[in-house]
Coordinates of C-alpha atoms in Angstrom, one line a residue:
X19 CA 0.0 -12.1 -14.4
X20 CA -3.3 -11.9 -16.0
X21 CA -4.3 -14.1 -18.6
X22 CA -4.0 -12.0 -22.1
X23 CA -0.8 -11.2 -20.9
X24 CA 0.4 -14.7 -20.2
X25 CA -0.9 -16.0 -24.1
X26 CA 0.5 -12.7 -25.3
X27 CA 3.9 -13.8 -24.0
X28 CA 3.5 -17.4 -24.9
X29 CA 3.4 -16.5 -28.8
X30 CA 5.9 -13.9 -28.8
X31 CA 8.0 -17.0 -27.5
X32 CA 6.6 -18.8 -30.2
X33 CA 7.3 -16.2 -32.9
X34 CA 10.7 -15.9 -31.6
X35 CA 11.7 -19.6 -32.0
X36 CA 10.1 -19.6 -35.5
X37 CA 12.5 -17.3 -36.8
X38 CA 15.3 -20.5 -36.4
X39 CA 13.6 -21.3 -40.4
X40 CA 14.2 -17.7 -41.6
X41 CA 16.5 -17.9 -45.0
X42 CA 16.0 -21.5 -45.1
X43 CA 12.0 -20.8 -46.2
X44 CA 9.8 -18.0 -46.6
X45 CA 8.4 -16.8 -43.3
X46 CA 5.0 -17.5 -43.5
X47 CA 4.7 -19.2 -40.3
X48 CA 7.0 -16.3 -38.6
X49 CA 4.6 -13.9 -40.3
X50 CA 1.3 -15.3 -38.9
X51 CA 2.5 -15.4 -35.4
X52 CA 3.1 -12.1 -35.7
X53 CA -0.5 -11.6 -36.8
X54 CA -1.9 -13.0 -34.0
X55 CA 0.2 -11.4 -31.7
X56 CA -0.5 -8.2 -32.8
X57 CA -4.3 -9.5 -32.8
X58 CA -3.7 -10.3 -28.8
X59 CA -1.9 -7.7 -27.9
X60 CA -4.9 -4.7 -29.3
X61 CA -7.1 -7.4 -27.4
X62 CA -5.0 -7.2 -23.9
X63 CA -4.4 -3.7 -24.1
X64 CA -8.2 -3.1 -25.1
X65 CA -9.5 -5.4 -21.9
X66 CA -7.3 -5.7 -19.7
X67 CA -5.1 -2.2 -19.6
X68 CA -1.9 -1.8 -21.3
X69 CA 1.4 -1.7 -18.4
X70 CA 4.7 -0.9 -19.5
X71 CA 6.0 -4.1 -18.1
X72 CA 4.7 -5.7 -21.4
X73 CA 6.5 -3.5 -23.5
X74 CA 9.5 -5.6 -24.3
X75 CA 7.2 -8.1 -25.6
X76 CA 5.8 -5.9 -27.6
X77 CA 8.9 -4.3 -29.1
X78 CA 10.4 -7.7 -29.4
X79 CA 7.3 -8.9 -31.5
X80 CA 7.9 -5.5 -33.7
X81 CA 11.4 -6.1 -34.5
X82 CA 10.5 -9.8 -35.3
X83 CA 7.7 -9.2 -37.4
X84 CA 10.6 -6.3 -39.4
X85 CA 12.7 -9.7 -39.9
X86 CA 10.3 -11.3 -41.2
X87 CA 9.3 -8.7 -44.0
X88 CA 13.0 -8.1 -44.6
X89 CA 14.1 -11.9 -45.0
X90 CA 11.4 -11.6 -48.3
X91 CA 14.3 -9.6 -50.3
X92 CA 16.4 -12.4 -49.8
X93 CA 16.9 -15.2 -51.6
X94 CA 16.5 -18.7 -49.3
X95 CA 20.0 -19.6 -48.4
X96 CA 21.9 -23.0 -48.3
X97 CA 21.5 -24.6 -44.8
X98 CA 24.3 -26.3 -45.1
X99 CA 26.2 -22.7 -45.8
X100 CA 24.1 -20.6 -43.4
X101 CA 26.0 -19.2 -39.5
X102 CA 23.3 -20.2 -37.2
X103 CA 25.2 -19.0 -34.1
X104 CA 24.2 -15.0 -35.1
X105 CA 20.5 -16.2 -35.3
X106 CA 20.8 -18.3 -31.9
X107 CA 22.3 -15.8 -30.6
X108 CA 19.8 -13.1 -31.6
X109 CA 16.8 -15.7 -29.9
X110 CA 18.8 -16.0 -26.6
X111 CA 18.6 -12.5 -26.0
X112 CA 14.9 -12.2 -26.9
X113 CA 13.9 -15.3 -24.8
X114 CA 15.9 -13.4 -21.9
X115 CA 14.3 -10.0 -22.7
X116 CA 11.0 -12.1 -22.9
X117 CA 11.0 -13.2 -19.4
X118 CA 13.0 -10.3 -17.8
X119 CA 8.9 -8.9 -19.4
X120 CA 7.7 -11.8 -17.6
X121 CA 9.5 -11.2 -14.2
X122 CA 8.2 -7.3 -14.4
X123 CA 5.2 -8.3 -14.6
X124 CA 4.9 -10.4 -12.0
X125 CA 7.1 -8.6 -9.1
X126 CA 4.8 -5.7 -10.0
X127 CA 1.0 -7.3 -10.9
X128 CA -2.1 -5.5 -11.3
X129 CA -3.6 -7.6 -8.1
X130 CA -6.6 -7.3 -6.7
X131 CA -8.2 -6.8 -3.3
X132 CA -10.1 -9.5 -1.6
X133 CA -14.2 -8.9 -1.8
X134 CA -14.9 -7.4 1.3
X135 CA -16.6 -9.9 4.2
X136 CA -19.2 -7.8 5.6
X137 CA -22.3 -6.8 4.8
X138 CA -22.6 -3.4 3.5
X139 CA -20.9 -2.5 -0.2
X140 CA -18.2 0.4 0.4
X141 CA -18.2 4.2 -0.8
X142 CA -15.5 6.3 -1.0
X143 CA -15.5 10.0 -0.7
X144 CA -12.7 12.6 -0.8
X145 CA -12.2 15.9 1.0
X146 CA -9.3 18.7 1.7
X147 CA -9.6 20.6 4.9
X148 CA -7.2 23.5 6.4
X149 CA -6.3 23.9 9.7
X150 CA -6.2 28.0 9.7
X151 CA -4.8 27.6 13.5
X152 CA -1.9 25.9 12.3
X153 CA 1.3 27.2 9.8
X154 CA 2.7 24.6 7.8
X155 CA 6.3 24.5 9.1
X156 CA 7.5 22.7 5.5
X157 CA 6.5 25.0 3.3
X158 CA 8.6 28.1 2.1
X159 CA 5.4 30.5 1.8
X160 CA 5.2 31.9 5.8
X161 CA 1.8 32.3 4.8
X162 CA 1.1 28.5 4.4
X163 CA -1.3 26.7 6.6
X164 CA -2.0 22.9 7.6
X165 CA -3.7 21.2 4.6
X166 CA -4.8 17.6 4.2
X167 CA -6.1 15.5 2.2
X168 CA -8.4 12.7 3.9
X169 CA -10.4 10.1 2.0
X170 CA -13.6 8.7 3.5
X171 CA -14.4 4.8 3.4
X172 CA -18.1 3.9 4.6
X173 CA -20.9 1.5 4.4
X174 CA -22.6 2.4 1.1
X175 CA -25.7 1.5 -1.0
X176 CA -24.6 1.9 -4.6
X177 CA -26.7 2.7 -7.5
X178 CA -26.9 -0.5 -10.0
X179 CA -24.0 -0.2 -12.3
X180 CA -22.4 1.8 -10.6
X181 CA -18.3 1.6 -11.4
X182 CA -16.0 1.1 -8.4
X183 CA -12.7 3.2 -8.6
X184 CA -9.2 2.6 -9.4
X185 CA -6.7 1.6 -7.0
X186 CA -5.0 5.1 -7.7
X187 CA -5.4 7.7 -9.7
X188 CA -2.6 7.7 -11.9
X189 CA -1.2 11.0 -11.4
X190 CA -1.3 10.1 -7.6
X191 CA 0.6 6.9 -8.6
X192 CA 3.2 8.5 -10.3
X193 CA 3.6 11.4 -7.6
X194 CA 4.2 8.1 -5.0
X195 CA 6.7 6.8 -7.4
X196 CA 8.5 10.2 -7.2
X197 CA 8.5 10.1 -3.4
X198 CA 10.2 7.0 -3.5
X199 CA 13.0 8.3 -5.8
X200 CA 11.5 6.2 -8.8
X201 CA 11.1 7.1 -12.0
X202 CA 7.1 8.6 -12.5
X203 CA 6.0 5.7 -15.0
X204 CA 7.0 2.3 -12.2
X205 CA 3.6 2.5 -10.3
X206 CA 1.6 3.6 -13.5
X207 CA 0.1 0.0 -13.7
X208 CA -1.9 0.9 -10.0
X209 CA -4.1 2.9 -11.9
X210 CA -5.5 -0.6 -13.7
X211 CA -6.2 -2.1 -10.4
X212 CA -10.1 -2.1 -9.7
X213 CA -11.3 -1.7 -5.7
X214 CA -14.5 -2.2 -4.1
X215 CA -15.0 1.2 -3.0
X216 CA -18.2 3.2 -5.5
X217 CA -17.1 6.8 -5.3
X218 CA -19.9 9.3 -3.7
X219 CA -22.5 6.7 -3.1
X220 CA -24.8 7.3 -0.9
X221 CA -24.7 6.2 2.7
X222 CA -25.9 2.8 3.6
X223 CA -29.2 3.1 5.7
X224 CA -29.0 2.1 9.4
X225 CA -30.7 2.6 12.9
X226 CA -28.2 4.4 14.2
X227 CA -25.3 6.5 13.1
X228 CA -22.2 4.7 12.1
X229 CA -18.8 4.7 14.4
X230 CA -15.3 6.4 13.2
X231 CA -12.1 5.0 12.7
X232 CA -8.9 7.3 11.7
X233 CA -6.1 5.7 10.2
X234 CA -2.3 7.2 9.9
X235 CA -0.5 6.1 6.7
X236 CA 3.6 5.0 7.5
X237 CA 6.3 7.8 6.8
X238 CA 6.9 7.8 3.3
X239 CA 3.4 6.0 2.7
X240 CA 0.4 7.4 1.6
X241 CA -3.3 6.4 2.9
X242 CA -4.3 5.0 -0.1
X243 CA -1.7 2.1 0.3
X244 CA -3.9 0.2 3.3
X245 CA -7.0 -0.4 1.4
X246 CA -7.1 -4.0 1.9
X247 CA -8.1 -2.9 5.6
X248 CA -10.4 0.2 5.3
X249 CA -12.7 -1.7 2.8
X250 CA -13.0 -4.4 5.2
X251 CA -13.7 -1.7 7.9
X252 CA -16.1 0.0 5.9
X253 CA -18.4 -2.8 4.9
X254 CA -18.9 -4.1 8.4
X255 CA -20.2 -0.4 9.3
X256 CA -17.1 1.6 10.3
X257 CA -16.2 4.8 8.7
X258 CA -12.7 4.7 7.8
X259 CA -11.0 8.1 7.7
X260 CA -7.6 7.8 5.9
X261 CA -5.6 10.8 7.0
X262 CA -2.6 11.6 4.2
X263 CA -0.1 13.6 6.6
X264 CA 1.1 16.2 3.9
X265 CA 4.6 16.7 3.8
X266 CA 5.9 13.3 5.4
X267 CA 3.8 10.9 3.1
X268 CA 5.0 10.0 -0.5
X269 CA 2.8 12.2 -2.2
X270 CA -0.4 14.4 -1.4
X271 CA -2.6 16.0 -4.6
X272 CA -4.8 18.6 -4.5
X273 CA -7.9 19.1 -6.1
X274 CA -6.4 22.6 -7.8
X275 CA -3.6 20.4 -9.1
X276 CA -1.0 21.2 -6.8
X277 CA 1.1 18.5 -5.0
X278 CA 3.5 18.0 -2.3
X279 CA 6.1 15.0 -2.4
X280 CA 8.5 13.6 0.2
X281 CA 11.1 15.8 0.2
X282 CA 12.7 15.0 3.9
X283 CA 15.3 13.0 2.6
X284 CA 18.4 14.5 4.2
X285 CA 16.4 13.2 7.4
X286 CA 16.7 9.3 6.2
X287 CA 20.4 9.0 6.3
X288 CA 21.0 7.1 9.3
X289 CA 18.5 5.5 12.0
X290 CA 19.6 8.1 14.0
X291 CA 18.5 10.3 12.3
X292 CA 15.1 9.0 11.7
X293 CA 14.6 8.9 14.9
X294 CA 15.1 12.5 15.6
X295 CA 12.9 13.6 12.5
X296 CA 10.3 11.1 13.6
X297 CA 10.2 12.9 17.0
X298 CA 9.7 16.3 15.6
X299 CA 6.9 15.3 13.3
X300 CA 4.7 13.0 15.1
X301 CA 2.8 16.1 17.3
X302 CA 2.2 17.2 13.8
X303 CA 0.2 13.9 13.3
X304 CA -1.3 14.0 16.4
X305 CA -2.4 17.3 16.1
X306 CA -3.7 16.6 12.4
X307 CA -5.9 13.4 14.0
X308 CA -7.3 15.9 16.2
X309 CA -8.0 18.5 13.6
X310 CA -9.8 16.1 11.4
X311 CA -11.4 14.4 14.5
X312 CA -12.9 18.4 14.6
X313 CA -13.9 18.8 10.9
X314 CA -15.6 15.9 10.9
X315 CA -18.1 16.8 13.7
X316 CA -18.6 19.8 10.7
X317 CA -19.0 17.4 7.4
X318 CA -22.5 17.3 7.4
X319 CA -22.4 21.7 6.4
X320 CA -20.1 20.0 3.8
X321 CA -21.6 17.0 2.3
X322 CA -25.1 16.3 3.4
X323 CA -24.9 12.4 3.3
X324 CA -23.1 12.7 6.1
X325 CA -25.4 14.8 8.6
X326 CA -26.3 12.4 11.3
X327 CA -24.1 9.5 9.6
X328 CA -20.9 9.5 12.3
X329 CA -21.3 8.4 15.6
X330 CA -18.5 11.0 17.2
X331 CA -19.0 9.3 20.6
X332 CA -17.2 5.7 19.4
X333 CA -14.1 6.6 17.3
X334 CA -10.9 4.8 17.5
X335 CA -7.5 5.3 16.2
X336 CA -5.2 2.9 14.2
X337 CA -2.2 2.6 12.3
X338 CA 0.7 1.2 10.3
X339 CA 4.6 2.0 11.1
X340 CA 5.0 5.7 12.1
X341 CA 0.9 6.1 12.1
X342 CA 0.8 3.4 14.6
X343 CA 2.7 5.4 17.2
X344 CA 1.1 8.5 16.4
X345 CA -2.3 6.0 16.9
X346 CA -1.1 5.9 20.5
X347 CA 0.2 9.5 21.8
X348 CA -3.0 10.4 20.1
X349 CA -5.1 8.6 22.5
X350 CA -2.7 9.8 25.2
X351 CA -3.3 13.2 24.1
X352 CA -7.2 13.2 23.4
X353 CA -10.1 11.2 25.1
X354 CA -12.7 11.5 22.5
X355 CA -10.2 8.5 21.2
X356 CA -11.6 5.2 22.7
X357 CA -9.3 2.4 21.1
X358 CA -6.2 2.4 19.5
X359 CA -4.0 0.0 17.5
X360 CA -0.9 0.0 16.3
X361 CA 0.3 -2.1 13.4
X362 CA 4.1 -2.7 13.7
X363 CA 5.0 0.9 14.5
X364 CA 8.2 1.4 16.5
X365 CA 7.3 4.0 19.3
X366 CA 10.1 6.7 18.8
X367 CA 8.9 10.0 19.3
X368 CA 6.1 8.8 21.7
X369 CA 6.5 10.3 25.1
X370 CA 7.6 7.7 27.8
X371 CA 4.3 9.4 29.7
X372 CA 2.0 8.7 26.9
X373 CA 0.2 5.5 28.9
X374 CA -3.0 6.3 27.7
X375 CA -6.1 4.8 29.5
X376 CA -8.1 3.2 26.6
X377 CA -8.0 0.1 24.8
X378 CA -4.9 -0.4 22.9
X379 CA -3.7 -3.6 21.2
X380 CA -0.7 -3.6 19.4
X381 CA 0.4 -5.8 16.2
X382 CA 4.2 -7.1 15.3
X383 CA 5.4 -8.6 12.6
X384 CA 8.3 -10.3 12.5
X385 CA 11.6 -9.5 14.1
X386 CA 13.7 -7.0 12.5
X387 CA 16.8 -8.1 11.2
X388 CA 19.7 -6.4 9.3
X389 CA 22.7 -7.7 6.9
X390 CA 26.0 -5.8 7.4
X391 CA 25.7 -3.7 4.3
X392 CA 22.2 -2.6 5.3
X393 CA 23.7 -1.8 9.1
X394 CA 26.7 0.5 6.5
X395 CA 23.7 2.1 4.9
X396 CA 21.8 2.8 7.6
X397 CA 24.7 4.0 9.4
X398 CA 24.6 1.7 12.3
X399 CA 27.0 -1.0 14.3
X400 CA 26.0 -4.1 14.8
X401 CA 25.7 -3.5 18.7
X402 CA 23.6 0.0 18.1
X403 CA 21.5 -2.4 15.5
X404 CA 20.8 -4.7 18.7
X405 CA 20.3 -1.6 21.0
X406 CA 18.2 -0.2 18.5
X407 CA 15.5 -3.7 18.4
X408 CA 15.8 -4.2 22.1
X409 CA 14.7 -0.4 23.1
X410 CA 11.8 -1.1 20.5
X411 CA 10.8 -4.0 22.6
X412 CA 10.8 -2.6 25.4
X413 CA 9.0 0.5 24.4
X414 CA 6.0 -1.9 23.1
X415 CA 6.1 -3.8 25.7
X416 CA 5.7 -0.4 28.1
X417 CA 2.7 0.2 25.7
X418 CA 0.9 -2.8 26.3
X419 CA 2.0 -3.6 30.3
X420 CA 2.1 -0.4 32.2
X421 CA -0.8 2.0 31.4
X422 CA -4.4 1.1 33.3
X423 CA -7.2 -1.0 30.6
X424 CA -7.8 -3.6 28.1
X425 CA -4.3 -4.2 26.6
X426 CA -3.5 -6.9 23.5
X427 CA -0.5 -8.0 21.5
X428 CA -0.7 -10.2 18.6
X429 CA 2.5 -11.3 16.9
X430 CA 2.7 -12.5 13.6
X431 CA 6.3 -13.6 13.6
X432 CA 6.4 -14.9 9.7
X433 CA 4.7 -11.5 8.1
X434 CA 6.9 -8.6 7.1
X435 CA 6.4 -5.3 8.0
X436 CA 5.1 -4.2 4.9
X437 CA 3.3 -7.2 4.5
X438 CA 0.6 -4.8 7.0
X439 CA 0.2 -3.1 4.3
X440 CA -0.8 -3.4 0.2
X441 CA 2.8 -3.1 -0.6
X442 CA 3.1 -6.4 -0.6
X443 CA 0.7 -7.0 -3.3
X444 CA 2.2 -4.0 -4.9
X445 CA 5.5 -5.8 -5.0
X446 CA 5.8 -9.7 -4.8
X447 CA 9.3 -9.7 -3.6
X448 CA 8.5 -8.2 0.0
X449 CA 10.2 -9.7 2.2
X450 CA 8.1 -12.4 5.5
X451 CA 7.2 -15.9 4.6
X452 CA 3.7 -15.3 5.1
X453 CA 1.4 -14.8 2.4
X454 CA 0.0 -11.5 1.8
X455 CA -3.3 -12.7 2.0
X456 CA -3.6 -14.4 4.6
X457 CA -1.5 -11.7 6.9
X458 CA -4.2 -9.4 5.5
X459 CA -6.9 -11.3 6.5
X460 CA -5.3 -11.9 10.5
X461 CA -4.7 -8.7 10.8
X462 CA -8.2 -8.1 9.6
X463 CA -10.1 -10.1 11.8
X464 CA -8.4 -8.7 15.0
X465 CA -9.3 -5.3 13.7
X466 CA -12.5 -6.0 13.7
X467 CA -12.8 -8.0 17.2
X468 CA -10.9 -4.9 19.3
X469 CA -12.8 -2.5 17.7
X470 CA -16.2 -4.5 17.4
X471 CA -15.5 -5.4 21.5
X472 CA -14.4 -2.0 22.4
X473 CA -16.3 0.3 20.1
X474 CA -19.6 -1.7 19.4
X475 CA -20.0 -3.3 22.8
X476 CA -19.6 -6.8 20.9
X477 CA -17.4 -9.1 22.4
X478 CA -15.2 -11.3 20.5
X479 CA -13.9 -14.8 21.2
X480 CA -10.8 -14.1 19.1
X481 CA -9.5 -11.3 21.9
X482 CA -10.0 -14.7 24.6
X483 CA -7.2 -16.5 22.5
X484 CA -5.5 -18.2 21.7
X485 CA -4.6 -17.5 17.9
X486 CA -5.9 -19.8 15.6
X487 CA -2.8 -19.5 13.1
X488 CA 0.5 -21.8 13.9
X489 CA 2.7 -18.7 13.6
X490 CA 0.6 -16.1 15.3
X491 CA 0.9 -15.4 19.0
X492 CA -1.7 -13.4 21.1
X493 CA -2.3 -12.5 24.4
X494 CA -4.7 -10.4 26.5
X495 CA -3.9 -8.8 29.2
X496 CA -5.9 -8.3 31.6
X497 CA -6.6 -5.3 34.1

């Protein structure tokens, strides 16, 4: 919680317990807390953003500071003849109001992202690009083609001053919010959260052109939601292309205004299910990886800072949940991908044949596990539950034992799956015991020694192992 919030709250609690004296005395005191929180609360909302999870303090500190005005047409009362009970009653339910505020606001902060490590500040450039070769199977005009949207991370040199952007743009926020079947408004604090990232600066200058990294967004993610990672990327000299798979990510905005949210819900029913619709739609992604993978090679017609900037010959591939697998079939089914890396995406829908030649590494969290009401809602016995992990396991372990080259697994067995992610500094409650930062900054460093070994020609002593953390396992396996 930040720290105008926190005082805020602090003398709304104040005010509340100083309305005990109302009837006895005038409210004088009552009165000048209000003052001042009013006086905070312009302040907070003036520096640091106004959220709707403050709102309760604020309505209680209105309906308080009414009180007060109204117990001036009264006449003090007896002490001794006064109920207290309706008054202590009245303060219980604002204290608990108060900190329901309080426990909003921390389950859902405005966090921020970790200052990037490397040396180069971060830009952050957006494009939309249509695959004319391709119909867009989701839509109900037959007319329809492929459209992304893909946003650009990269080394940058800034001009002084220059303001970095939001987290999300708040109509992006509320369209993720939507594709999560929540109301518009719950994600509309996002849009206070500051990055690192200086959109359209210029490229940073360098001797040679700088290599490419594509990264695939979960199913019912969005790219945006893995910036803890493409920052990092981006200032140690990668260009980070976050791909936003239209139609199977929470929400994708176009620059005319038009959006397209999640709508594949009739898919999600059971794990079953899943599966299947996961099968049919990862060739999409592939195929989209590869279609970018094209327009890039063309960005420099598009946006001159870019002519001569990629390095088209060292690109890799990586990403979280369903972008994970589609990280490896798309190195199975294009060699201009020379390294992949899969953050805890189960392989369904990747061909048993996809055993692609190039340097893979995979990342796990920790092992799934299911109550019996989530096994009801998902549809699933507790036998097809356990049928369900093992086959995962022993698809991954396919991925990382059978094919030919440079193969690495690194397990963090105390982070959560989303916990690869920003969602779990979006929402405190995610579940793994690790903390957020520090899974971000594992999974960050071994990022950055596969693709600085295997991409750069740098070897790093992390990928000799063993893993520095007590709960992290790695192993390399060799060829």
């Amino acid at each position: 919680m930040r720290l105008l919030e926190s005082i805020l709250l602090a003398v709304v609690a104040a005010t509340l317990l100083s309305t005990l004296s109302l009837g006895q005395k005038r409210p004088r005191p009552t009165l000048g807390l209000c003052a001042l929180g009013a006086l905070i609360a312009l302040l907070q909302a003036a520096l640091e953003g106004a959220r709707w999870q403050i709102v309760p303090a604020q309505a209680l500190l209105v309906l308080v500071a009414v009180a007060a005005l109204l117990s001036f047409r009264r006449p003090a009362e007896d002490a001794r003849k006064r109920k207290r009970w309706p008054r202590l009653l009245a303060i219980t339910l604002g204290l608990l109001i108060l900190a329901s505020s309080a426990a909003l606001a921390f389950v859902l902060p405005v966090f921020s992202l970790e200052s990037p490590t490397g040396p180069h500040a971060v830009g952050v450039s957006t494009f939309e690009w249509t695959d004319s070769s391709r119909p867009e199977v989701r839509s109900t005009d037959p007319s329809a083609r492929r459209a992304l949207v893909v946003k650009l991370w990269y080394p940058a040199t800034p001009p002084p001053g220059a303001e970095p952007a939001r987290y999300l743009d708040p109509r992006v926020a509320a369209g993720i919010a939507g594709g999560l079947r929540l109301p518009g408004f719950v994600l509309g604090h996002l849009a206070l959260v500051s990055t690192h990232s200086v959109p359209g600066a210029p490229l940073a200058p360098s001797d040679a052109p700088f290599p490419v990294l594509l990264f695939s967004h979960g199913l019912r993610m969005h790219s945006d939601l893995s910036q803890f990672q493409a920052e990092e990327l981006a200032s140690h000299g990668y260009v980070v292309v976050g791909i936003n798979h239209t139609y199977d990510a929470a929400f994708t905005l176009f620059r005319d205004g038009t959006s397209v949210t999640f709508d594949a819900w009739e898919h999600m029913g059971s794990q079953k299910d899943m599966d299947k619709y996961i099968s049919q739609r990862l060739p999409v992604w592939v195929e989209d990886a590869r279609f970018v993978l094209d327009r890039l090679a063309a960005l420099k017609d598009e946006d001159p800072r870019f002519a001569g900037r990629l390095d088209l010959t060292r690109v890799g591939h990586f990403g979280h949940s369903m972008g994970g697998a589609a990280a490896l079939a798309a190195l199975a089914a294009d060699p201009r991908f020379r390294a992949g890396l899969n953050l805890d995406g189960a392989l369904f829908g990747v061909s048993a044949d996809a055993k692609p030649s190039q340097p893979f590494m995979l990342v796990t969290g920790e092992k799934l596990k299911a109550t019996d009401r989530q096994l009801q809602r998902m549809g699933m016995t507790r036998a097809d539950f356990d049928g369900f992990v093992a086959d995962m396991e022993q698809r991954w372990k396919r991925s990382i034992s059978e094919p030919s080259g440079p193969r690495y697994r690194l397990e963090m067995q105390s982070a959560g799956h989303m916990e690869l992610s920003d969602a779990s500094l979006i929402l405190t409650v995610m579940p793994g015991s690790m903390p957020p930062r520090r899974a971000h900054r594992v999974v960050n460093d071994y990022t950055l020694a596969f693709f600085d070994t295997h991409l750069e020609g740098a070897a790093s002593p992390l990928l000799n192992g063993p893993a520095v953390e007590p709960t992290v396992e790695f192993t390399a396996f060799s060829r």
